[in-house]
Short mmCIF file of C-alpha atoms and ligand atoms in Angstrom, two decimals:
data_model
loop_
_atom_site.label_atom_id
_atom_site.label_comp_id
_atom_site.label_asym_id
_atom_site.label_seq_id
_atom_site.Cartn_x
_atom_site.Cartn_y
_atom_site.Cartn_z
CA MET A 1 -18.14 -6.93 -5.34
CA ILE A 2 -19.35 -5.02 -8.37
CA PRO A 3 -22.19 -6.85 -10.19
CA LYS A 4 -21.45 -7.92 -13.76
CA PRO A 5 -22.63 -5.65 -16.60
CA THR A 6 -25.72 -6.96 -18.37
CA LEU A 7 -25.80 -4.67 -21.42
CA ASP A 8 -23.32 -3.43 -24.02
CA LEU A 9 -23.78 0.32 -23.55
CA SER A 10 -25.12 2.77 -20.96
CA ILE A 11 -25.50 6.41 -21.94
CA VAL A 12 -25.61 8.75 -18.95
CA ILE A 13 -27.01 12.27 -19.42
CA PRO A 14 -27.10 14.92 -16.66
CA ILE A 15 -30.04 17.27 -17.12
CA HIS A 16 -30.84 20.59 -15.52
CA ASN A 17 -33.45 22.75 -17.24
CA GLU A 18 -32.96 21.37 -20.73
CA ALA A 19 -36.59 20.59 -21.71
CA GLU A 20 -36.31 21.89 -25.28
CA SER A 21 -33.00 20.16 -26.01
CA LEU A 22 -34.18 16.72 -24.90
CA PRO A 23 -36.41 15.58 -27.82
CA PRO A 24 -33.84 16.41 -30.53
CA LEU A 25 -31.02 14.85 -28.48
CA HIS A 26 -33.07 11.72 -27.88
CA ALA A 27 -33.83 11.45 -31.60
CA GLU A 28 -30.14 11.80 -32.51
CA LEU A 29 -29.08 9.23 -29.90
CA ASP A 30 -31.77 6.85 -31.10
CA VAL A 31 -30.42 6.89 -34.67
CA VAL A 32 -26.77 6.44 -33.63
CA LEU A 33 -27.42 3.72 -31.04
CA LYS A 34 -29.79 1.66 -33.20
CA ALA A 35 -27.23 1.73 -36.02
CA LEU A 36 -24.58 0.27 -33.69
CA GLY A 37 -26.66 -2.89 -33.24
CA LYS A 38 -25.70 -3.30 -29.57
CA SER A 39 -27.87 -3.64 -26.47
CA TYR A 40 -28.09 -0.31 -24.67
CA GLU A 41 -29.86 1.87 -22.13
CA ILE A 42 -30.12 5.65 -21.93
CA ILE A 43 -30.03 6.86 -18.34
CA ALA A 44 -31.41 10.39 -18.19
CA VAL A 45 -30.76 11.97 -14.80
CA ASP A 46 -33.00 14.93 -14.09
CA ASP A 47 -31.00 17.04 -11.66
CA GLY A 48 -33.92 18.85 -10.01
CA SER A 49 -34.94 20.83 -13.11
CA ARG A 50 -37.40 23.66 -12.59
CA ASP A 51 -38.73 23.50 -16.13
CA ASP A 52 -40.58 20.65 -17.87
CA SER A 53 -37.53 18.42 -18.35
CA LEU A 54 -38.89 15.62 -16.15
CA GLN A 55 -42.30 15.61 -17.88
CA VAL A 56 -40.62 15.58 -21.29
CA LEU A 57 -38.43 12.65 -20.20
CA LYS A 58 -41.42 10.70 -18.88
CA GLN A 59 -43.19 11.17 -22.22
CA LEU A 60 -40.12 10.08 -24.18
CA ALA A 61 -39.72 7.04 -21.90
CA GLN A 62 -43.26 5.86 -22.71
CA ALA A 63 -42.26 5.44 -26.33
CA ASP A 64 -38.71 4.17 -25.72
CA PRO A 65 -38.10 1.12 -23.50
CA HIS A 66 -34.35 1.88 -23.57
CA LEU A 67 -34.83 5.12 -21.67
CA VAL A 68 -34.40 4.99 -17.89
CA VAL A 69 -35.30 8.24 -16.11
CA VAL A 70 -33.73 9.02 -12.74
CA GLY A 71 -35.33 12.03 -11.04
CA LEU A 72 -33.21 13.56 -8.29
CA ARG A 73 -35.07 15.26 -5.44
CA ARG A 74 -33.31 18.58 -5.92
CA ASN A 75 -30.50 20.17 -7.92
CA PHE A 76 -27.31 18.45 -6.75
CA GLY A 77 -24.99 19.61 -9.56
CA GLN A 78 -23.59 17.98 -12.66
CA THR A 79 -21.10 15.71 -10.85
CA ALA A 80 -23.80 14.29 -8.58
CA ALA A 81 -26.08 13.79 -11.59
CA PHE A 82 -23.33 11.80 -13.31
CA ALA A 83 -22.75 9.78 -10.14
CA ALA A 84 -26.47 8.95 -9.90
CA GLY A 85 -26.38 7.74 -13.50
CA PHE A 86 -23.22 5.68 -12.95
CA ASP A 87 -24.83 3.93 -9.99
CA GLN A 88 -27.69 2.78 -12.26
CA ALA A 89 -25.51 1.91 -15.26
CA ARG A 90 -25.42 -1.74 -16.39
CA GLY A 91 -23.51 -1.38 -19.65
CA GLU A 92 -20.06 -2.79 -20.33
CA VAL A 93 -19.18 0.64 -21.71
CA VAL A 94 -20.56 3.76 -20.03
CA ILE A 95 -20.92 6.86 -22.22
CA THR A 96 -21.42 10.36 -20.82
CA ILE A 97 -22.89 13.18 -22.87
CA ASP A 98 -24.33 16.62 -22.06
CA ALA A 99 -28.04 17.24 -22.47
CA ASP A 100 -27.75 20.61 -24.17
CA GLY A 101 -26.89 19.23 -27.61
CA GLN A 102 -23.36 20.68 -27.62
CA ASN A 103 -21.89 17.17 -27.94
CA ASP A 104 -22.81 15.33 -31.12
CA PRO A 105 -23.99 11.72 -30.61
CA ALA A 106 -22.63 10.96 -34.09
CA ASP A 107 -19.14 11.03 -32.51
CA ILE A 108 -19.92 8.03 -30.27
CA PRO A 109 -18.95 5.31 -32.80
CA ALA A 110 -15.47 6.86 -33.22
CA LEU A 111 -14.95 6.81 -29.44
CA LEU A 112 -16.06 3.17 -29.26
CA ALA A 113 -13.73 2.24 -32.11
CA LYS A 114 -10.83 3.84 -30.23
CA MET A 115 -11.70 1.94 -27.05
CA ALA A 116 -11.69 -1.31 -28.99
CA GLU A 117 -7.95 -0.70 -29.60
CA GLY A 118 -7.47 -1.47 -25.91
CA TYR A 119 -8.22 1.68 -23.92
CA ASP A 120 -10.18 1.97 -20.67
CA ILE A 121 -11.24 5.59 -21.08
CA VAL A 122 -11.67 7.54 -24.31
CA SER A 123 -12.26 11.26 -24.00
CA GLY A 124 -13.70 13.65 -26.56
CA TRP A 125 -11.49 16.58 -27.55
CA ARG A 126 -13.61 19.45 -28.78
CA GLN A 127 -12.19 21.06 -31.91
CA ASN A 128 -12.32 24.71 -32.98
CA ARG A 129 -13.59 26.03 -29.69
CA LYS A 130 -13.69 29.78 -29.36
CA GLU A 131 -12.87 30.29 -25.72
CA PRO A 132 -11.92 33.41 -23.80
CA LEU A 133 -8.19 33.38 -23.01
CA PHE A 134 -8.17 34.38 -19.34
CA THR A 135 -11.28 32.70 -17.97
CA ARG A 136 -11.07 29.42 -19.87
CA LYS A 137 -7.94 28.76 -21.91
CA ILE A 138 -5.26 29.62 -19.35
CA PRO A 139 -7.02 27.91 -16.41
CA SER A 140 -7.50 24.82 -18.53
CA ARG A 141 -3.79 24.74 -19.50
CA VAL A 142 -2.74 25.12 -15.87
CA ALA A 143 -5.18 22.43 -14.74
CA ASN A 144 -3.86 20.11 -17.40
CA ALA A 145 -0.26 20.72 -16.37
CA ILE A 146 -1.12 19.87 -12.74
CA ILE A 147 -2.92 16.70 -13.78
CA THR A 148 -0.11 15.61 -16.08
CA SER A 149 2.54 16.11 -13.42
CA ASN A 150 0.49 14.07 -10.93
CA THR A 151 -0.72 11.28 -13.14
CA GLY A 152 1.20 11.22 -16.37
CA ILE A 153 -2.16 11.51 -18.12
CA SER A 154 -2.38 14.43 -20.51
CA LEU A 155 -5.79 15.41 -21.86
CA HIS A 156 -6.33 18.49 -23.97
CA ASP A 157 -9.95 18.84 -22.97
CA SER A 158 -10.83 17.56 -19.49
CA GLY A 159 -14.04 19.58 -19.56
CA CYS A 160 -15.52 17.73 -22.55
CA SER A 161 -18.48 15.74 -21.25
CA LEU A 162 -18.49 13.31 -24.15
CA LYS A 163 -16.34 10.51 -22.77
CA ILE A 164 -16.61 6.75 -22.59
CA TYR A 165 -15.45 4.48 -19.78
CA ARG A 166 -15.19 0.80 -19.17
CA TYR A 167 -17.77 -0.43 -16.66
CA GLU A 168 -15.29 -1.47 -13.95
CA VAL A 169 -13.53 1.90 -14.11
CA ILE A 170 -16.68 3.93 -13.61
CA LYS A 171 -17.94 1.63 -10.85
CA THR A 172 -14.66 1.94 -8.94
CA VAL A 173 -14.40 5.74 -9.04
CA LYS A 174 -16.37 7.74 -6.48
CA LEU A 175 -17.17 11.35 -7.31
CA TYR A 176 -17.36 14.45 -5.12
CA GLY A 177 -17.33 18.22 -5.70
CA ASP A 178 -16.89 19.04 -9.39
CA MET A 179 -14.75 15.97 -9.97
CA HIS A 180 -16.54 14.50 -12.96
CA ARG A 181 -14.13 16.31 -15.27
CA PHE A 182 -11.18 14.62 -13.56
CA ILE A 183 -12.36 11.02 -13.71
CA PRO A 184 -9.48 10.01 -16.03
CA ALA A 185 -6.95 11.58 -13.64
CA PHE A 186 -8.66 10.07 -10.64
CA ALA A 187 -8.86 6.65 -12.27
CA SER A 188 -5.13 6.80 -13.02
CA TRP A 189 -4.41 5.30 -9.59
CA MET A 190 -6.01 2.04 -10.70
CA GLY A 191 -3.91 1.95 -13.88
CA VAL A 192 -6.03 2.96 -16.86
CA LYS A 193 -5.14 3.51 -20.49
CA VAL A 194 -6.59 6.79 -21.72
CA ALA A 195 -7.00 8.06 -25.29
CA GLU A 196 -8.45 11.15 -26.94
CA VAL A 197 -10.54 11.46 -30.08
CA PRO A 198 -11.42 14.78 -31.76
CA VAL A 199 -15.15 15.54 -31.53
CA LYS A 200 -17.46 18.29 -32.72
CA ASP A 201 -18.46 21.18 -30.49
CA ARG A 202 -21.82 22.65 -31.38
CA ALA A 203 -23.45 25.85 -30.19
CA ARG A 204 -26.14 25.61 -27.55
CA LYS A 205 -29.53 26.00 -29.23
CA PHE A 206 -31.83 26.13 -26.20
CA GLY A 207 -31.55 26.98 -22.54
CA LYS A 208 -28.48 28.59 -21.04
CA SER A 209 -25.06 27.54 -19.81
CA HIS A 210 -24.54 26.92 -16.09
CA VAL A 211 -20.96 28.11 -16.17
CA GLY A 212 -19.75 31.09 -14.21
CA PHE A 213 -16.35 32.37 -13.22
CA SER A 214 -16.75 30.79 -9.78
CA ARG A 215 -16.53 27.40 -11.45
CA THR A 216 -12.91 27.99 -12.47
CA PHE A 217 -12.09 28.69 -8.85
CA ARG A 218 -13.98 25.63 -7.58
CA VAL A 219 -12.31 23.44 -10.17
CA PHE A 220 -8.90 24.51 -8.89
CA LEU A 221 -9.82 23.67 -5.31
CA ASP A 222 -10.97 20.25 -6.51
CA LEU A 223 -7.71 19.85 -8.35
CA PHE A 224 -5.85 20.56 -5.13
CA THR A 225 -7.82 17.79 -3.39
CA LEU A 226 -7.19 15.50 -6.33
CA SER A 227 -3.42 16.02 -6.22
CA PHE A 228 -3.39 15.30 -2.50
CA LEU A 229 -5.51 12.18 -2.78
CA LEU A 230 -3.56 10.78 -5.71
CA SER A 231 -0.22 11.15 -3.95
CA PHE A 232 -1.03 10.69 -0.28
CA GLN A 233 -4.45 9.10 0.22
CA SER A 234 -3.03 5.88 1.57
CA LYS A 235 0.04 7.45 3.22
CA PRO A 236 -0.85 10.91 4.60
CA MET A 237 1.98 10.82 7.14
CA ARG A 238 4.47 11.13 4.28
CA LEU A 239 3.09 14.60 3.56
CA PHE A 240 2.34 15.86 7.06
CA GLY A 241 5.35 14.16 8.60
CA GLY A 242 7.59 15.69 5.93
CA MET A 243 6.20 19.17 6.48
CA GLY A 244 6.39 18.73 10.26
CA ALA A 245 10.00 17.58 10.10
CA ALA A 246 10.99 20.48 7.85
CA THR A 247 9.32 23.25 9.88
CA GLY A 248 10.32 21.66 13.21
CA ALA A 249 13.96 21.33 12.13
CA ILE A 250 14.19 24.98 11.04
CA GLY A 251 12.63 26.01 14.37
CA VAL A 252 15.07 23.88 16.36
CA LEU A 253 18.03 25.34 14.45
CA ILE A 254 16.87 28.89 15.17
CA LEU A 255 16.36 28.15 18.86
CA ALA A 256 19.71 26.36 19.11
CA TYR A 257 21.45 29.36 17.54
CA LEU A 258 19.75 31.72 20.00
CA ALA A 259 20.63 29.46 22.92
CA LEU A 260 24.28 29.43 21.89
CA ILE A 261 24.59 33.19 21.62
CA LYS A 262 22.76 33.56 24.91
CA ILE A 263 25.10 31.13 26.67
CA PHE A 264 28.40 32.27 25.14
CA GLU A 265 27.79 35.96 24.53
CA GLY A 266 25.16 36.59 27.16
CA ALA A 267 23.12 38.52 24.61
CA PRO A 268 19.55 39.34 25.69
CA LEU A 269 16.85 37.47 23.73
CA SER A 270 13.93 39.79 24.47
CA ASN A 271 14.69 42.01 21.45
CA ARG A 272 15.07 39.13 18.97
CA PRO A 273 11.92 38.72 16.80
CA ILE A 274 13.46 35.55 15.37
CA LEU A 275 12.83 33.91 18.76
CA TRP A 276 9.12 33.97 18.02
CA LEU A 277 9.67 32.51 14.61
CA GLY A 278 11.67 29.65 16.12
CA VAL A 279 9.05 28.93 18.78
CA MET A 280 6.24 29.06 16.21
CA LEU A 281 8.02 26.72 13.79
CA VAL A 282 8.66 24.13 16.50
CA ILE A 283 5.01 24.20 17.60
CA LEU A 284 3.90 24.02 13.98
CA GLY A 285 6.19 21.07 13.32
CA VAL A 286 4.79 19.11 16.26
CA GLN A 287 1.26 19.98 15.15
CA PHE A 288 1.96 18.73 11.64
CA LEU A 289 3.29 15.44 12.98
CA PHE A 290 0.22 14.82 15.12
CA PHE A 291 -2.02 15.90 12.26
CA GLY A 292 -0.31 13.25 10.16
CA LEU A 293 -1.00 10.62 12.83
CA LEU A 294 -4.68 11.57 12.91
CA ALA A 295 -4.82 11.40 9.13
CA GLU A 296 -3.23 7.93 9.23
CA MET A 297 -5.93 6.77 11.66
CA GLN A 298 -8.66 8.29 9.50
CA MET A 299 -7.22 6.64 6.42
CA ARG A 300 -7.31 3.24 8.12
CA THR A 301 -10.93 3.81 9.14
CA TYR A 302 -11.78 4.84 5.60
CA TYR A 303 -10.32 1.72 4.02
CA GLU A 304 -11.09 -0.89 6.65
CA SER A 305 -14.60 0.16 7.71
CA GLN A 306 -15.75 0.05 4.09
CA GLY A 307 -13.80 -3.00 3.03
CA LYS A 308 -11.88 -0.91 0.48
CA SER A 309 -8.51 -2.09 -0.68
CA ILE A 310 -5.45 -0.10 -1.64
CA TYR A 311 -5.15 -2.00 -4.94
CA VAL A 312 -7.36 -3.01 -7.87
CA VAL A 313 -7.06 -6.45 -9.46
CA ARG A 314 -7.35 -6.71 -13.23
CA GLU A 315 -7.65 -10.50 -13.29
CA ILE A 316 -6.58 -13.56 -11.34
CA ILE A 317 -5.00 -16.39 -13.28
CA SER A 318 -4.94 -19.75 -11.56
CA GLN A 319 -5.02 -23.38 -12.68
CA PRO A 320 -8.45 -24.98 -12.13
CA SER A 321 -6.82 -27.83 -10.15
CA SER A 322 -4.67 -25.68 -7.91
CA PRO A 323 -6.26 -25.08 -4.52
CA THR A 324 -7.26 -21.49 -3.87
CA PRO A 325 -7.80 -20.24 -0.31
CA GLU A 326 -11.59 -20.74 -0.60
CA THR A 327 -11.42 -24.31 -1.84
CA THR A 328 -8.66 -25.63 0.45
CA PRO A 329 -10.31 -27.99 2.95
CA ALA A 330 -9.81 -27.16 6.58
CA ARG A 331 -6.82 -28.93 8.09
CA ALA A 332 -8.19 -29.00 11.59
CA GLY A 333 -7.90 -32.34 13.37
CA LYS A 334 -4.82 -33.52 11.45
N1 UDP B 1 -26.18 20.17 -15.44
C1 UDP B 1 -26.76 19.44 -14.42
N2 UDP B 1 -26.85 20.00 -13.17
C2 UDP B 1 -26.36 21.25 -12.89
C3 UDP B 1 -25.75 21.97 -13.94
C4 UDP B 1 -25.66 21.42 -15.19
O1 UDP B 1 -27.19 18.30 -14.62
O2 UDP B 1 -26.49 21.68 -11.76
C5 UDP B 1 -26.10 19.58 -16.78
C6 UDP B 1 -26.68 20.44 -17.89
O3 UDP B 1 -28.06 20.21 -18.05
C7 UDP B 1 -25.88 19.99 -19.08
C8 UDP B 1 -24.53 19.65 -18.50
O4 UDP B 1 -24.73 19.46 -17.12
O5 UDP B 1 -26.43 18.81 -19.66
C9 UDP B 1 -23.47 20.73 -18.76
O6 UDP B 1 -23.92 21.99 -18.34
P1 UDP B 1 -23.67 23.30 -19.19
O7 UDP B 1 -24.05 23.07 -20.62
O8 UDP B 1 -24.33 24.44 -18.49
O9 UDP B 1 -22.10 23.48 -19.08
P2 UDP B 1 -21.13 23.94 -20.29
O10 UDP B 1 -21.39 23.01 -21.45
O11 UDP B 1 -21.52 25.34 -20.61
O12 UDP B 1 -19.75 23.78 -19.71
MG1 MG B 2 -23.06 22.87 -22.40
#
C-alpha cells in the first residue's frame, strides 16, 4: 500500500553540476510557493555533482526548513534522480522542474489551476523554442506519433521537465532508462487524464546542457521498450506467439510446396535455396513460441513475487453495513 500524502505539494528537482543556478532558482521557487499558501516541500536531488551543488544545497537547507536534500552516491542520470525524488515525495501533487533555470517557477500556478479542472497529469509545453530540425524537431514528432498511436495521449512537448502529477500516479509508476519524459505515456495504462499548458522556455544562464545526439538514439530505444510494455507486459505470448505462428506457417508452406514437387515431379531439392529459408522459418517460429512461454512465466514471477496487480483501483464504494471480505466473520463450525 502507498502511504497517504501528508503535504499539499512536493517539488522535485534533479541536479547535476548546477551550483550557480541553485540560489536564484530557490529564490524564485520560494516566492511562488509562499504565495500559493499551501504546505510544501522542495526535494533537491543531487545526482553526484562534481561541483559545489551539494554544499550550496546544504547551505540553502539551513535557512529553509522546506528544503529536503537527497544526495545520490554517484551520477545516476536524470531519470534516476527524478525517481529518487519521487520516492521521498509526500505531497498530494508532485511537481518536477529542471535545476538549470530553463523552466520558470512562475508557471507552476497555471499548471495547478489546470489540474484542479480534473486532470491527473499536467505537462508544460515550451513555447517559441528554437530547435534544430533534424536532431530535435523531427525525432520529437516521430516519438510523439509513436506515443499517440500506443496510448491515445498526445503531448507536444514530452521533453519539458516542468510537469505536475497526482501523488498516486507518481507513486505507481516505476522509472528506468531515460523514461522520465514518458511518464504520461507510461501512466496511461492506469487511466490518467492528461492536459498541457503553455510555459516559458528560458535560456540557460549557468553551467552546460547534458544533451548529446546519443540521447535521441537512447530515447528511441526506450520508446521501443515502452510500446512493448504498454501493449504486451501482461500478455507477452500474444506478441511472441503471433510472430511464431506467422513465421512458422510461412516456413511450413514453403516446405510443403517443396515436398509436393519432390514427390510428384521428383525434382532435386539440393539446388533450392528456398529450402533453407523454409527450414529457418520453422525453427524461428518454434523458437518464438517457446520464447513467448518463457516471457509468460517471467511475467507471472514479476507480478506475483512483488504482489503487483494488473489493475489499479480508483476507489471502492461500499455501504458501511455491507460485509466486506475482511469483516465477514468466519463461518467455520456452522
Ligand atoms: N541532470 C541530472 N543528472 C544528469 C543529467 C542532468 O540530474 O545526469 C539534471 C540537470 O542538472 C538539469 C536537468 O537534469 O536540472 C536537465 O538537464 P539539461 O538541462 O542538461 O537538459 P536539457 O534541458 O538541455 O534538455
Ligand atoms: Mg536544461
